[in-house]
Each structure stands twice: as structure tokens, then as C-alpha cells.
GROMACS .gro file of C-alpha atoms in nm:
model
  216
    1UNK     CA    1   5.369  14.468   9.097
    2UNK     CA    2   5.327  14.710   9.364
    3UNK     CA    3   4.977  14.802   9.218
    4UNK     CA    4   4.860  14.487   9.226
    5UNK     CA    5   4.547  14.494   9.519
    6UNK     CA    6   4.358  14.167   9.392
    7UNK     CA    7   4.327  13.913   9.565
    8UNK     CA    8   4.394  13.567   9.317
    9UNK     CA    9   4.180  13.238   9.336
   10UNK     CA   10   4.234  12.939   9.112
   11UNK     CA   11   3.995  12.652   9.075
   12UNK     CA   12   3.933  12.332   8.804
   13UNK     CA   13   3.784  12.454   8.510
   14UNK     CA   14   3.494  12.286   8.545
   15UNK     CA   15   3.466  12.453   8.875
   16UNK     CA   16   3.508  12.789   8.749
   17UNK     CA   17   3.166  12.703   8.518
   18UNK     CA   18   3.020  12.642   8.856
   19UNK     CA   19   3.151  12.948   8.985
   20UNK     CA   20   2.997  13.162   8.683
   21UNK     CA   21   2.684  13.019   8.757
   22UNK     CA   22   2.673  13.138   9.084
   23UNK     CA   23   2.767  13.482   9.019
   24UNK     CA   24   2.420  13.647   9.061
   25UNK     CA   25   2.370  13.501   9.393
   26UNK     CA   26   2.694  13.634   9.459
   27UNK     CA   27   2.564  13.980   9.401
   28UNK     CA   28   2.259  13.938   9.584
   29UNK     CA   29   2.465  13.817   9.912
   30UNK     CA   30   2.807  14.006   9.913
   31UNK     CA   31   2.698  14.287   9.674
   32UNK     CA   32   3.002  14.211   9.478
   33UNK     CA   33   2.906  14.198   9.067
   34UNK     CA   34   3.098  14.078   8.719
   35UNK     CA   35   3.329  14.340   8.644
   36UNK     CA   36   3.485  14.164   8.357
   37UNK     CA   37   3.471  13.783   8.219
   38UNK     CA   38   3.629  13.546   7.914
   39UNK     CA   39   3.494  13.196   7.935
   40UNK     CA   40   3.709  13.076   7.685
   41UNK     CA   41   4.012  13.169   7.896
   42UNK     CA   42   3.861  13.079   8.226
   43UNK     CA   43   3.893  13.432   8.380
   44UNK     CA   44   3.657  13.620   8.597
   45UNK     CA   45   3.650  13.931   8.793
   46UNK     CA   46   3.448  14.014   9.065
   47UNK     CA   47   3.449  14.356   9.197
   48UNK     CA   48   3.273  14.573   9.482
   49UNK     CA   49   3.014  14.839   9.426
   50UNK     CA   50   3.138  15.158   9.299
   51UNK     CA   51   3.463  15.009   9.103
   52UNK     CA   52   3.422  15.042   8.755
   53UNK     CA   53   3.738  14.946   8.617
   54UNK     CA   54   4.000  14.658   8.682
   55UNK     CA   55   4.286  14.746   8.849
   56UNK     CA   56   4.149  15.066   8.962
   57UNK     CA   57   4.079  14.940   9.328
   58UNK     CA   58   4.064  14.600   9.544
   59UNK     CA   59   3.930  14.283   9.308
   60UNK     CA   60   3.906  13.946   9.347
   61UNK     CA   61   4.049  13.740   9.027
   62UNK     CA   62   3.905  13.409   8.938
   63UNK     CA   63   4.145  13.167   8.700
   64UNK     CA   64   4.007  12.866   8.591
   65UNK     CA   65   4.293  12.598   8.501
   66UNK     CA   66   4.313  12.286   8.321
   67UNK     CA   67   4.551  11.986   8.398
   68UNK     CA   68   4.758  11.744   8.218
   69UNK     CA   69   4.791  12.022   7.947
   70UNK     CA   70   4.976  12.051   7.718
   71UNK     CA   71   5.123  11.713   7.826
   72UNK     CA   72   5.082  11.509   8.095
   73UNK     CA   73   5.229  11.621   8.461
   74UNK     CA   74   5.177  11.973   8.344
   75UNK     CA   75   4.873  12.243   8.477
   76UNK     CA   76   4.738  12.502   8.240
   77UNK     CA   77   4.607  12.872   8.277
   78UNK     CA   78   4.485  12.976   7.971
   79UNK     CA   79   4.420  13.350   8.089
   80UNK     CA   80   4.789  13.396   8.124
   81UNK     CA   81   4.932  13.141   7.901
   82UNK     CA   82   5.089  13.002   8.174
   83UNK     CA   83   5.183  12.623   8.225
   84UNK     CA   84   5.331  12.462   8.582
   85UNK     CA   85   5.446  12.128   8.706
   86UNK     CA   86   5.105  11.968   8.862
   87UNK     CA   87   5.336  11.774   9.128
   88UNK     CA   88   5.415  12.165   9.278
   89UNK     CA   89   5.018  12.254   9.242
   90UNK     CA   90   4.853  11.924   9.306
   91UNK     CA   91   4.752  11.771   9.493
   92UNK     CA   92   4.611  12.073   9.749
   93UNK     CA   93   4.684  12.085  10.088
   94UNK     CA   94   4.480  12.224  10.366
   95UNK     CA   95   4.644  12.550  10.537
   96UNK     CA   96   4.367  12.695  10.754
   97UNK     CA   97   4.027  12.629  10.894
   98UNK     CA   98   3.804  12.939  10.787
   99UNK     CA   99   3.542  13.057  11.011
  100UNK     CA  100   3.212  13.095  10.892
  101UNK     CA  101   2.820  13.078  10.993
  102UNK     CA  102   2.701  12.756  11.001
  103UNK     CA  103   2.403  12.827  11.149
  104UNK     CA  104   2.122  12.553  10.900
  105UNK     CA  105   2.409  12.342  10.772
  106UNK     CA  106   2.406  11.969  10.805
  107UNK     CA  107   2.640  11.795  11.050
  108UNK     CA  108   2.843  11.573  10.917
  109UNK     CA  109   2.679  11.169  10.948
  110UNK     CA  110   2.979  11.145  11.293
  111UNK     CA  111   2.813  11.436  11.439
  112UNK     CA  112   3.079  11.696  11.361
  113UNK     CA  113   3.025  12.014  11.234
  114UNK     CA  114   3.165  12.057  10.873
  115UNK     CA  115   3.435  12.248  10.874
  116UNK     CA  116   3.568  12.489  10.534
  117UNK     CA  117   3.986  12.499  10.499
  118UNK     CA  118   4.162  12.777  10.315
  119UNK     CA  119   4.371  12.505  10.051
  120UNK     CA  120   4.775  12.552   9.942
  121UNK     CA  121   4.951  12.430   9.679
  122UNK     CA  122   5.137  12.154   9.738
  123UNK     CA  123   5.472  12.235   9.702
  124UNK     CA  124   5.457  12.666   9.776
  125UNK     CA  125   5.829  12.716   9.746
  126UNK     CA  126   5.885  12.547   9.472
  127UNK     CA  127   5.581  12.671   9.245
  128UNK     CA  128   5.671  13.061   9.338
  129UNK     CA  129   6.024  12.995   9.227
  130UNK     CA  130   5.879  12.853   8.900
  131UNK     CA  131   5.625  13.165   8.857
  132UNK     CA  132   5.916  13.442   8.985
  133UNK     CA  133   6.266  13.330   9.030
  134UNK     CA  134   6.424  13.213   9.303
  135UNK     CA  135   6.383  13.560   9.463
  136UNK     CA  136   6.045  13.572   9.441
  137UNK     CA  137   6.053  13.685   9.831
  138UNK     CA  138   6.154  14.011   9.729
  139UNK     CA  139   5.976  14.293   9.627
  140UNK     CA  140   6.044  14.419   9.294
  141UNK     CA  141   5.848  14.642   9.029
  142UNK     CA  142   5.704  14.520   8.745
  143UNK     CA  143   5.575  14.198   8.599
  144UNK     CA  144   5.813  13.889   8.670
  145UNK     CA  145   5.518  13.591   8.560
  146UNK     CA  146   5.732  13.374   8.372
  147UNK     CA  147   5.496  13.189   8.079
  148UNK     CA  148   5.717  12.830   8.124
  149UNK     CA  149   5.711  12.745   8.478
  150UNK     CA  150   5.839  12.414   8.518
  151UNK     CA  151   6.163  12.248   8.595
  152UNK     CA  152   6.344  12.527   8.700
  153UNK     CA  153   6.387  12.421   8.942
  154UNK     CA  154   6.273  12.049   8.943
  155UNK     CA  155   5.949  12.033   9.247
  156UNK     CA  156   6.004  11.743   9.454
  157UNK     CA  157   5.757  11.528   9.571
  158UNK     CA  158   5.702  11.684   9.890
  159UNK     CA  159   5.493  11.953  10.021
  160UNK     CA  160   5.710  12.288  10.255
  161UNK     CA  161   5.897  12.182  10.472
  162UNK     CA  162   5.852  12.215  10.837
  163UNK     CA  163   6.146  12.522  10.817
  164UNK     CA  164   6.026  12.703  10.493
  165UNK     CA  165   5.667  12.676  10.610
  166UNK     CA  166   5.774  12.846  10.900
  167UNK     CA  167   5.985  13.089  10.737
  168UNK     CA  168   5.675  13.146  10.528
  169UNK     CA  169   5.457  13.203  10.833
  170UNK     CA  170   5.723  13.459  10.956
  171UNK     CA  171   5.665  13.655  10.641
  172UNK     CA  172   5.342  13.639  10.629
  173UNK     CA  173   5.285  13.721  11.018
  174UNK     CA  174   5.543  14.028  10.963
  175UNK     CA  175   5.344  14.184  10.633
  176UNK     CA  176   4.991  14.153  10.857
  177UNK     CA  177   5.198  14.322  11.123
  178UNK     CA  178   5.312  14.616  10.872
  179UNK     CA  179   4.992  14.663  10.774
  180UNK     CA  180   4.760  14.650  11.120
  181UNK     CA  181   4.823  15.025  11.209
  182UNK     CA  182   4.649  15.009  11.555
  183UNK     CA  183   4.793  14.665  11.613
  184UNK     CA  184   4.496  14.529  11.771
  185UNK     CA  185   4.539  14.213  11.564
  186UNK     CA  186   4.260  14.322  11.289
  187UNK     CA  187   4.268  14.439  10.981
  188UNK     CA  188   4.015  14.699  10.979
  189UNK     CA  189   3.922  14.971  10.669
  190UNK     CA  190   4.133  15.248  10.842
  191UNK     CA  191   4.478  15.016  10.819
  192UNK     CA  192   4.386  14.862  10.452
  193UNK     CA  193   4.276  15.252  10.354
  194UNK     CA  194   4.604  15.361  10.513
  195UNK     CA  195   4.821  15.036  10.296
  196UNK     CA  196   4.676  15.094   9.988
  197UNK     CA  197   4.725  15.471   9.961
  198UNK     CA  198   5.082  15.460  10.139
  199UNK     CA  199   5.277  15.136  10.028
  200UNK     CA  200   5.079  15.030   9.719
  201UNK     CA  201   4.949  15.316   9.508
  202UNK     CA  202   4.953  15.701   9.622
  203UNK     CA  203   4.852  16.018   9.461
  204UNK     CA  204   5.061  15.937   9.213
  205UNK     CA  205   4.809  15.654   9.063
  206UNK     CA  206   4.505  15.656   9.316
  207UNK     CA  207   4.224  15.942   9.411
  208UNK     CA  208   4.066  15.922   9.755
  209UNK     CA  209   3.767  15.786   9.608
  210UNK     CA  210   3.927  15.504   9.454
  211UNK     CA  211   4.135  15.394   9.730
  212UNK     CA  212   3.811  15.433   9.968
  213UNK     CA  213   3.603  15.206   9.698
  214UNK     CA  214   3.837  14.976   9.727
  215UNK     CA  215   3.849  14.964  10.072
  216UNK     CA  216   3.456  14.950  10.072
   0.00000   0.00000   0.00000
């Protein structure tokens, strides 16, 4: 969907509870707020100030999911309706070490600082062929979430391997690329302001405004 600006999280459900809870502290830090929530289907959506409706701007989308539903060996996401093989979710892997302030947090009991990773499913390739096809690498318009994602093909019990996690990397490196207009290696408002109103939406689905709220 090339209006799709969100950026997707998935955690246990009894996670997401945990992330509810801590929405208003999430407000008070980041200034992002509860645009829209179902507890019952383990979906949340946090937004920056000034967006007022989903899918009018940049979001971040919460999905809580449940496993060994509706058998065993399966994974659950009851916001789409969607069910995947746990063996090409789980268990997660880490990807990258994320930077943050540490400054009043506890080394760990060896001395070393704790560190946060950004997590990956297990098997990438393998789940995104699942959710979108075996093409799922390229771009197409439209929704292509497929409600029965498992089996086709059959994951392996193996996480990327050391070529398609490269290939992967080469992707990802290239879209960054495409998008850091100054190509000082950042990703600054200017080059996101310049993505979303030339590759993504456009005056044909986007004001100013909205592209610079979501930008904001």
C-alpha cells in the first residue's frame, strides 16, 4: 500500500495490556497520545500531536498477538484475522542494538551496561512470503495481507540465511539511500517531508499540513 506511513509493532498479548497501561506516560514523555484502541482485538494506535485521524499522516500501530491459536504451532492476530506458522515468528531474534540514554539505569550484576536490541522474526523470508506472496519484494498497490498464512510455503527451522539476510540488508540500505536527500547518512524532517509527499502520497491524497504533521 503505497499510503501506508505507519510504522507496525507486534508484541504478546499480555504485553500489549502492559503497553496500554503505559500509554499516559507515553504522552507525557514523547507527546504522542491514543488515537484509536480495541482491547478485544489487541490493537492500538499511537499518533503525534496534531493528527486526528488514522491513516491521515505517520502512526505507529500496536498488534497484540496470541500463540498456539487456533491450534498449536500457529500465532494469532486478532485485529486482522490473521494466523502464521509460530516456527517463522518465534522464537525472536536480535537484529540491532538501539541506542538510547542510559544515564540512572542499573548495570547489569557483570558490570555491563544493559543494552536494548531491535528483535526479528525468526524466519523473515519465509513469514513475508506467507503474509504477501513470494513477491512480496516488490512494490505493488493495494492490500496483498493474506488471512491464512501458513504453509505456503512450509518455514523451516532456521532463521535468514547468511545470503538472504544480506540481500535483505541491500534492500534495506538502498530504500534509506532513496530516501536521505542530502545523503549525509540521516534521515532528517526535510528528506521524510520530501518521501512522504513525493513517493508515498502527493496532492492527490495529502495537504501540506498533513504531510508536515506527520513529519512532526
Amino acid at each position: 500500500d503505497f499510503r501506508d506511513k505507519d510504522f507496525d509493532i507486534a508484541v504478546y498479548h499480555i504485553h500489549f495490556k502492559a503497553v496500554v497501561a503505559m500509554t499516559d506516560k507515553i504522552q507525557e514523555k514523547f507527546g504522542w497520545r491514543v488515537l484509536f484502541i480495541d482491547e478485544g482485538r489487541l490493537f492500538l494506535v499511537l499518533a503525534p500531536q496534531g493528527l486526528r485521524r488514522i491513516g491521515k499522516g505517520f502512526q505507529i500501530d500496536i498488534y497484540g498477538f496470541q500463540i498456539n491459536r487456533p491450534r498449536d504451532g500457529l500465532i494469532y492476530f486478532p485485529w486482522d484475522t490473521v494466523t502464521v506458522a509460530m516456527n517463522a515468528f518465534l522464537p525472536l531474534v536480535r537484529h540491532k542494538t538501539l541506542e538510547y540514554d542510559n544515564v540512572g539505569n542499573q548495570s547489569l550484576a557483570s558490570g555491563e551496561e544493559q543494552r536494548l536490541y531491535f528483535h526479528k522474526p525468526f524466519n523473515v523470508p519465509c513469514l513475508l512470503s506467507n503474509l504477501y506472496g513470494s513477491d512480496f519484494m516488490t512494490p505493488k498497490e493495494g492490500h496483498f495481507l493474506q488471512k491464512i498464512v501458513h504453509g505456503n510455503p512450509i518455514c523451516e527451522n532456521k532463521t535468514s540465511t547468511a545470503v538472504e539476510q544480506k540481500d535483505m540488508d541491500r534492500c534495506l540500505f538502498s530504500f534509506f539511500r532513496s530516501v536521505d536527500q542530502d545523503d549525509d547518512g540521516m534521515l532528517d524532517p526535510q528528506d521524510l517531508e520530501h518521501f512522504l509527499w513525493k513517493s508515498i502520497g502527493g496532492p492527490a491524497f495529502d495537504t501540506h499540513a498533513e504531510v508536515e504533521a506527520g513529519v512532526n
